[in-house]
Tab-separated table of C-alpha atoms in Angstrom:
chain	number	residue	atom	x	y	z
A	1	MET	CA	45.162	-29.406	-55.241
A	2	SER	CA	47.685	-29.454	-52.420
A	3	VAL	CA	46.742	-27.528	-49.327
A	4	GLN	CA	50.282	-26.500	-48.542
A	5	THR	CA	50.503	-22.844	-47.614
A	6	PRO	CA	53.105	-20.156	-47.032
A	7	GLN	CA	54.390	-20.579	-43.490
A	8	ASP	CA	56.342	-17.383	-42.872
A	9	ASP	CA	53.857	-16.270	-40.210
A	10	ALA	CA	53.609	-19.686	-38.524
A	11	PHE	CA	55.168	-20.360	-35.141
A	12	GLU	CA	55.764	-23.305	-32.847
A	13	LEU	CA	53.867	-24.085	-29.655
A	14	THR	CA	54.299	-26.797	-27.056
A	15	VAL	CA	51.542	-29.306	-26.372
A	16	ALA	CA	51.238	-28.747	-22.630
A	17	GLU	CA	48.189	-30.935	-21.973
A	18	ARG	CA	46.034	-33.495	-23.731
A	19	HIS	CA	42.663	-34.704	-22.441
A	20	ALA	CA	40.001	-37.082	-23.721
A	21	GLU	CA	36.844	-34.948	-23.706
A	22	SER	CA	34.629	-37.768	-25.016
A	23	GLU	CA	34.946	-41.068	-26.816
A	24	THR	CA	35.691	-39.238	-30.056
A	25	VAL	CA	37.161	-35.864	-29.023
A	26	VAL	CA	40.552	-34.950	-27.564
A	27	SER	CA	41.573	-31.483	-26.442
A	28	LEU	CA	45.065	-30.022	-26.654
A	29	THR	CA	46.324	-27.120	-24.569
A	30	LEU	CA	49.084	-25.229	-26.386
A	31	ARG	CA	51.609	-22.879	-24.771
A	32	ASP	CA	54.586	-20.803	-25.801
A	33	PRO	CA	57.786	-22.869	-25.289
A	34	ALA	CA	59.368	-19.911	-23.482
A	35	GLY	CA	56.328	-19.332	-21.280
A	36	GLY	CA	55.343	-16.063	-22.925
A	37	ALA	CA	51.935	-14.665	-23.758
A	38	LEU	CA	50.133	-15.784	-26.903
A	39	PRO	CA	48.436	-13.495	-29.443
A	40	ALA	CA	45.094	-12.191	-28.215
A	41	TRP	CA	41.927	-13.697	-29.650
A	42	SER	CA	38.181	-13.339	-29.341
A	43	PRO	CA	35.396	-15.955	-29.179
A	44	GLY	CA	34.754	-17.571	-32.541
A	45	ALA	CA	38.416	-17.474	-33.586
A	46	HIS	CA	40.285	-20.438	-35.024
A	47	ILE	CA	43.899	-21.344	-35.670
A	48	ASP	CA	45.608	-23.393	-38.363
A	49	LEU	CA	47.597	-26.499	-37.496
A	50	LEU	CA	50.387	-27.071	-40.019
A	51	LEU	CA	50.939	-30.821	-40.031
A	52	ASP	CA	54.098	-32.706	-40.943
A	53	ASP	CA	52.799	-33.816	-44.352
A	54	GLY	CA	52.142	-30.212	-45.400
A	55	ALA	CA	48.413	-30.388	-44.766
A	56	VAL	CA	46.693	-27.614	-42.859
A	57	ARG	CA	43.655	-28.020	-40.635
A	58	GLN	CA	41.565	-25.397	-38.835
A	59	TYR	CA	40.386	-25.749	-35.245
A	60	SER	CA	38.363	-23.342	-33.127
A	61	LEU	CA	39.902	-21.995	-29.956
A	62	CYS	CA	37.710	-23.254	-27.143
A	63	GLY	CA	39.397	-22.255	-23.891
A	64	PRO	CA	38.597	-19.233	-21.736
A	65	PRO	CA	39.398	-16.114	-23.810
A	66	ALA	CA	40.878	-14.336	-20.776
A	67	ASP	CA	43.753	-16.854	-20.493
A	68	GLY	CA	46.508	-15.164	-22.466
A	69	THR	CA	49.092	-17.901	-21.924
A	70	ALA	CA	47.301	-20.933	-23.377
A	71	TRP	CA	45.247	-21.916	-26.393
A	72	ARG	CA	42.934	-24.909	-26.248
A	73	ILE	CA	41.553	-26.731	-29.267
A	74	ALA	CA	39.377	-29.839	-29.485
A	75	VAL	CA	39.660	-32.346	-32.307
A	76	LEU	CA	36.988	-34.831	-33.368
A	77	ARG	CA	38.299	-38.079	-34.810
A	78	GLU	CA	36.757	-38.332	-38.266
A	79	PRO	CA	37.101	-41.864	-39.705
A	80	ASP	CA	36.193	-40.621	-43.181
A	81	GLY	CA	38.273	-37.445	-42.957
A	82	ARG	CA	41.456	-36.468	-44.797
A	83	GLY	CA	43.828	-37.663	-42.081
A	84	GLY	CA	44.310	-34.532	-39.999
A	85	SER	CA	42.202	-35.639	-37.062
A	86	ALA	CA	43.778	-39.102	-37.089
A	87	HIS	CA	47.221	-37.488	-36.937
A	88	VAL	CA	46.241	-35.441	-33.888
A	89	HIS	CA	44.592	-38.380	-32.119
A	90	ASP	CA	47.342	-40.901	-32.856
A	91	LYS	CA	50.576	-38.900	-32.923
A	92	VAL	CA	50.283	-35.703	-30.885
A	93	ALA	CA	51.246	-36.085	-27.227
A	94	PRO	CA	52.115	-33.757	-24.308
A	95	GLY	CA	55.648	-32.459	-24.593
A	96	GLY	CA	55.526	-32.405	-28.374
A	97	THR	CA	55.316	-29.330	-30.562
A	98	LEU	CA	52.926	-28.124	-33.252
A	99	ARG	CA	53.331	-25.413	-35.858
A	100	VAL	CA	50.382	-23.063	-35.857
A	101	ARG	CA	49.178	-19.927	-37.586
A	102	GLY	CA	46.602	-17.386	-36.510
A	103	PRO	CA	44.297	-16.685	-34.852
A	104	ARG	CA	41.637	-15.434	-37.273
A	105	ASN	CA	37.981	-14.771	-36.590
A	106	HIS	CA	35.099	-14.850	-39.075
A	107	PHE	CA	32.519	-15.814	-36.439
A	108	ALA	CA	32.861	-13.023	-33.901
A	109	LEU	CA	30.437	-12.503	-31.022
A	110	ALA	CA	28.605	-9.237	-31.646
A	111	PRO	CA	27.239	-7.166	-28.754
A	112	ALA	CA	23.724	-8.146	-27.673
A	113	GLU	CA	21.501	-8.137	-24.629
A	114	ARG	CA	20.682	-11.830	-25.030
A	115	TYR	CA	22.249	-14.808	-26.786
A	116	LEU	CA	20.824	-18.141	-27.843
A	117	PHE	CA	23.567	-20.658	-28.654
A	118	VAL	CA	22.875	-23.836	-30.653
A	119	ALA	CA	25.618	-26.449	-31.063
A	120	GLY	CA	25.716	-29.775	-32.852
A	121	GLY	CA	28.561	-32.177	-32.118
A	122	ILE	CA	32.016	-30.620	-32.438
A	123	GLY	CA	30.235	-27.338	-33.215
A	124	ILE	CA	30.330	-26.724	-29.467
A	125	THR	CA	33.966	-25.594	-29.747
A	126	PRO	CA	33.502	-21.997	-30.984
A	127	LEU	CA	30.429	-21.536	-28.794
A	128	LEU	CA	32.080	-22.500	-25.504
A	129	PRO	CA	34.246	-19.331	-25.327
A	130	MET	CA	31.202	-17.326	-26.427
A	131	VAL	CA	29.440	-18.532	-23.289
A	132	HIS	CA	32.408	-17.343	-21.217
A	133	GLU	CA	32.247	-13.975	-22.969
A	134	ALA	CA	28.486	-13.635	-22.521
A	135	ILE	CA	28.945	-14.207	-18.801
A	136	ALA	CA	31.741	-11.633	-18.681
A	137	ARG	CA	29.502	-9.098	-20.444
A	138	GLY	CA	26.629	-9.737	-18.061
A	139	ALA	CA	24.369	-10.757	-20.945
A	140	ASP	CA	21.480	-13.196	-20.718
A	141	TRP	CA	22.224	-16.480	-22.522
A	142	ARG	CA	21.020	-20.036	-23.060
A	143	LEU	CA	22.646	-22.986	-24.803
A	144	LEU	CA	21.133	-25.959	-26.648
A	145	TYR	CA	23.715	-28.668	-27.353
A	146	GLY	CA	22.959	-31.813	-29.336
A	147	GLY	CA	25.045	-34.844	-30.260
A	148	ARG	CA	24.720	-38.427	-31.387
A	149	SER	CA	25.158	-39.808	-27.855
A	150	ARG	CA	26.203	-38.590	-24.421
A	151	ALA	CA	29.501	-40.477	-24.727
A	152	THR	CA	30.485	-38.553	-27.861
A	153	MET	CA	29.677	-35.042	-26.561
A	154	ALA	CA	32.584	-32.915	-25.345
A	155	PHE	CA	32.678	-30.523	-22.369
A	156	PRO	CA	29.261	-31.305	-20.824
A	157	ASP	CA	30.468	-30.867	-17.236
A	158	GLU	CA	32.286	-27.623	-18.056
A	159	LEU	CA	29.182	-26.208	-19.695
A	160	THR	CA	26.909	-27.255	-16.855
A	161	ALA	CA	29.249	-25.589	-14.370
A	162	LEU	CA	28.901	-22.286	-16.240
A	163	ALA	CA	25.112	-22.294	-15.969
A	164	ALA	CA	23.459	-20.115	-13.378
A	165	HIS	CA	20.318	-22.279	-13.376
A	166	ASP	CA	19.185	-25.677	-14.642
A	167	ARG	CA	17.482	-24.420	-17.801
A	168	GLN	CA	20.421	-22.337	-19.044
A	169	VAL	CA	22.260	-25.316	-20.586
A	170	ARG	CA	20.315	-28.105	-22.311
A	171	ILE	CA	22.346	-31.147	-23.352
A	172	VAL	CA	20.389	-33.377	-25.741
A	173	PRO	CA	21.904	-36.729	-26.785
A	174	GLN	CA	19.953	-37.813	-29.850
A	175	ASP	CA	19.905	-41.512	-28.925
A	176	GLU	CA	18.170	-40.619	-25.647
A	177	GLN	CA	15.981	-37.614	-26.471
A	178	GLY	CA	15.739	-37.393	-30.239
A	179	PRO	CA	16.677	-34.422	-32.450
A	180	LEU	CA	16.909	-30.859	-31.197
A	181	ASP	CA	13.628	-28.968	-30.946
A	182	LEU	CA	14.830	-25.640	-32.311
A	183	ALA	CA	11.398	-24.050	-32.478
A	184	ALA	CA	10.783	-24.634	-28.778
A	185	PHE	CA	14.257	-23.423	-27.808
A	186	LEU	CA	14.284	-20.285	-29.949
A	187	GLY	CA	10.674	-19.256	-29.429
A	188	ALA	CA	9.430	-16.018	-30.926
A	189	PRO	CA	11.919	-13.342	-32.001
A	190	GLU	CA	12.869	-10.968	-29.196
A	191	PRO	CA	14.526	-7.544	-29.575
A	192	GLY	CA	18.216	-7.491	-28.691
A	193	THR	CA	18.672	-11.254	-29.196
A	194	LEU	CA	21.285	-12.928	-31.407
A	195	VAL	CA	21.342	-16.624	-32.305
A	196	TYR	CA	24.707	-18.339	-32.815
A	197	CYS	CA	24.687	-21.802	-34.359
A	198	CYS	CA	27.520	-24.138	-35.291
A	199	GLY	CA	27.334	-27.769	-36.369
A	200	PRO	CA	26.618	-30.028	-39.334
A	201	ALA	CA	24.897	-28.760	-42.462
A	202	GLY	CA	21.515	-30.228	-41.490
A	203	LEU	CA	21.497	-28.329	-38.204
A	204	LEU	CA	22.431	-25.055	-39.895
A	205	ALA	CA	19.623	-25.507	-42.435
A	206	ALA	CA	17.149	-26.236	-39.630
A	207	ALA	CA	18.323	-23.149	-37.752
A	208	ARG	CA	17.804	-20.975	-40.826
A	209	ASP	CA	14.287	-22.348	-41.210
A	210	ALA	CA	13.524	-21.793	-37.529
A	211	CYS	CA	14.808	-18.221	-37.717
A	212	ALA	CA	12.992	-17.323	-40.940
A	213	ALA	CA	10.822	-14.806	-39.082
A	214	TRP	CA	13.714	-13.277	-37.153
A	215	PRO	CA	15.265	-9.952	-38.215
A	216	ASP	CA	18.033	-10.048	-40.806
A	217	GLY	CA	21.367	-10.698	-39.118
A	218	ALA	CA	19.885	-12.190	-35.952
A	219	LEU	CA	21.163	-15.660	-36.877
A	220	ARG	CA	24.936	-16.125	-37.122
A	221	THR	CA	26.286	-19.501	-38.281
A	222	GLU	CA	29.586	-21.251	-38.847
A	223	SER	CA	30.005	-24.355	-40.966
A	224	PHE	CA	32.857	-26.850	-40.994
A	225	THR	CA	31.795	-28.293	-44.359
A	226	PRO	CA	31.963	-26.669	-47.817
A	227	VAL	CA	28.987	-25.614	-49.888
A	228	GLU	CA	27.987	-28.082	-52.586
A	229	ALA	CA	27.912	-25.858	-55.652
A	230	ALA	CA	26.896	-26.837	-59.182
A	231	ARG	CA	29.948	-26.963	-61.451
A	232	ALA	CA	28.401	-27.900	-64.812
A	233	GLY	CA	27.528	-24.323	-65.668
A	234	ASP	CA	30.872	-22.776	-64.708
A	235	THR	CA	32.448	-20.592	-67.387
A	236	ALA	CA	35.825	-18.948	-67.878
A	237	PHE	CA	36.391	-15.346	-66.859
A	238	GLU	CA	39.156	-12.771	-66.548
A	239	VAL	CA	40.848	-11.680	-63.336
A	240	GLU	CA	43.006	-8.573	-63.110
A	241	LEU	CA	45.421	-8.457	-60.184
A	242	GLY	CA	45.585	-4.824	-59.163
A	243	ARG	CA	48.868	-4.874	-57.247
A	244	SER	CA	50.702	-7.445	-59.385
A	245	GLY	CA	49.747	-5.881	-62.709
A	246	LEU	CA	48.709	-9.232	-64.179
A	247	THR	CA	45.584	-10.132	-66.129
A	248	LEU	CA	44.778	-13.837	-65.998
A	249	GLN	CA	42.208	-16.121	-67.608
A	250	VAL	CA	40.466	-18.406	-65.100
A	251	PRO	CA	39.316	-21.562	-66.934
A	252	ALA	CA	35.907	-23.056	-66.268
A	253	ASP	CA	37.455	-26.026	-64.479
A	254	ARG	CA	40.014	-24.117	-62.366
A	255	SER	CA	39.682	-21.833	-59.352
A	256	ILE	CA	40.954	-18.288	-59.045
A	257	LEU	CA	43.362	-19.539	-56.405
A	258	ASP	CA	44.788	-22.217	-58.713
A	259	THR	CA	45.205	-19.707	-61.507
A	260	VAL	CA	46.889	-17.090	-59.332
A	261	LEU	CA	49.311	-19.591	-57.835
A	262	GLU	CA	50.196	-20.970	-61.271
A	263	ALA	CA	51.046	-17.408	-62.331
A	264	GLY	CA	53.609	-17.253	-59.525
A	265	VAL	CA	51.702	-14.887	-57.230
A	266	SER	CA	52.060	-15.760	-53.536
A	267	VAL	CA	48.701	-16.041	-51.775
A	268	LEU	CA	48.013	-17.242	-48.260
A	269	TYR	CA	45.441	-20.054	-48.241
A	270	SER	CA	44.586	-23.125	-46.244
A	271	CYS	CA	41.429	-25.253	-46.549
A	272	ALA	CA	40.805	-24.652	-50.286
A	273	GLU	CA	37.123	-25.391	-49.548
A	274	GLY	CA	35.733	-21.969	-48.627
A	275	THR	CA	35.373	-22.715	-44.923
A	276	CYS	CA	38.371	-21.120	-43.173
A	277	GLY	CA	38.624	-17.582	-44.565
A	278	THR	CA	42.404	-17.641	-45.029
A	279	CYS	CA	42.290	-16.661	-48.719
A	280	GLU	CA	39.848	-13.767	-48.267
A	281	THR	CA	40.734	-11.156	-50.874
A	282	ASP	CA	39.507	-7.608	-51.458
A	283	VAL	CA	37.398	-7.096	-54.585
A	284	LEU	CA	38.166	-3.851	-56.439
A	285	ALA	CA	35.704	-4.309	-59.317
A	286	GLY	CA	33.286	-6.895	-60.651
A	287	GLU	CA	30.679	-9.091	-58.976
A	288	PRO	CA	31.764	-12.328	-57.278
A	289	GLU	CA	29.673	-15.470	-57.171
A	290	HIS	CA	30.130	-16.381	-53.519
A	291	ARG	CA	30.440	-20.089	-52.693
A	292	ASP	CA	32.035	-19.928	-49.263
A	293	THR	CA	30.554	-20.583	-45.827
A	294	VAL	CA	32.422	-17.705	-44.154
A	295	LEU	CA	30.815	-14.445	-45.253
A	296	THR	CA	27.473	-13.279	-43.911
A	297	ASP	CA	24.612	-12.431	-46.271
A	298	ALA	CA	25.323	-8.735	-45.729
A	299	GLU	CA	29.008	-9.205	-46.518
A	300	ARG	CA	28.132	-11.090	-49.693
A	301	GLU	CA	25.801	-8.323	-50.819
A	302	ALA	CA	28.528	-5.740	-50.175
A	303	ASN	CA	30.897	-7.654	-52.509
A	304	GLN	CA	33.947	-6.095	-50.890
A	305	THR	CA	35.780	-9.389	-50.349
A	306	MET	CA	35.654	-12.989	-51.618
A	307	MET	CA	37.210	-16.389	-50.949
A	308	ILE	CA	39.205	-17.068	-54.089
A	309	CYS	CA	39.573	-20.795	-53.426
A	310	VAL	CA	35.924	-21.542	-54.329
A	311	SER	CA	34.081	-18.379	-55.364
A	312	ARG	CA	33.869	-17.273	-58.983
A	313	CYS	CA	32.647	-14.353	-61.124
A	314	ARG	CA	29.055	-13.545	-62.086
A	315	GLY	CA	30.221	-11.690	-65.182
A	316	ASP	CA	33.278	-11.691	-67.397
A	317	ARG	CA	35.815	-9.893	-65.223
A	318	LEU	CA	36.979	-9.303	-61.662
A	319	VAL	CA	39.650	-6.973	-60.326
A	320	LEU	CA	41.257	-8.205	-57.119
A	321	ASP	CA	43.664	-6.589	-54.670
A	322	LEU	CA	46.505	-9.047	-55.292
């Protein structure tokens, strides 16, 4: 399926700066062409880049949240990706423009007395502004940051400069020190502590295992990769669109999003993989089968919203606010 999206809320920004943050990561600083303020955002937020070929890619904002005139993103070149990162690395230069949409935040920093941040690779990007925010709040914090090698890890000097003492930021290149020791870093659960983790699927799984004894909700994660869900057992179901007055049949081999778009209903969407949250839709009745990586366990249990690009129905019928 194409990942083209409605663009009526997109706007154009100037690429003011470009920096090589590592061998594989470049950062872009985006500003309003007229020099005005940009929409406010909070740590954990991301924006969409709307590329020339109609593709849309999501990137976390990773600059200081207090800077209202600039947005910074960092892009990892992915040789086996879908072409978005190659476009940014090879074709985007200072002085150029990019169409963007957002920001949106499904990985917000909740209030806490103490934060433990765990990043793997490009997963450092949403956590970097969280560190800034933790400092601004006067909260205790520590960061564990792993990557394949020192040369591929972005923002190490910036992170080190934010630390109040040597042990506050631990940078662990795997080729020098081996994999991250999450058990040693996290320790025993402590009241008032939240754990934020972002990185590849293996790191997120290890973090969930390491936090098995922690209170529900203490671990917050964000994934850049979709859930691998079994498709063989998928069945058809009915979707009623509450606002549009349509009742549609969703085939076993099609998504709700596909079906809704084919019926001529305009829906904002982006990644089509359940990772960005753009297509989040209110559920009026029925029980979704959640397959996204955006919602928390508590949000899934509440069944108030769902990502219609990947999630399905546990029964025969859903009613959605579309």
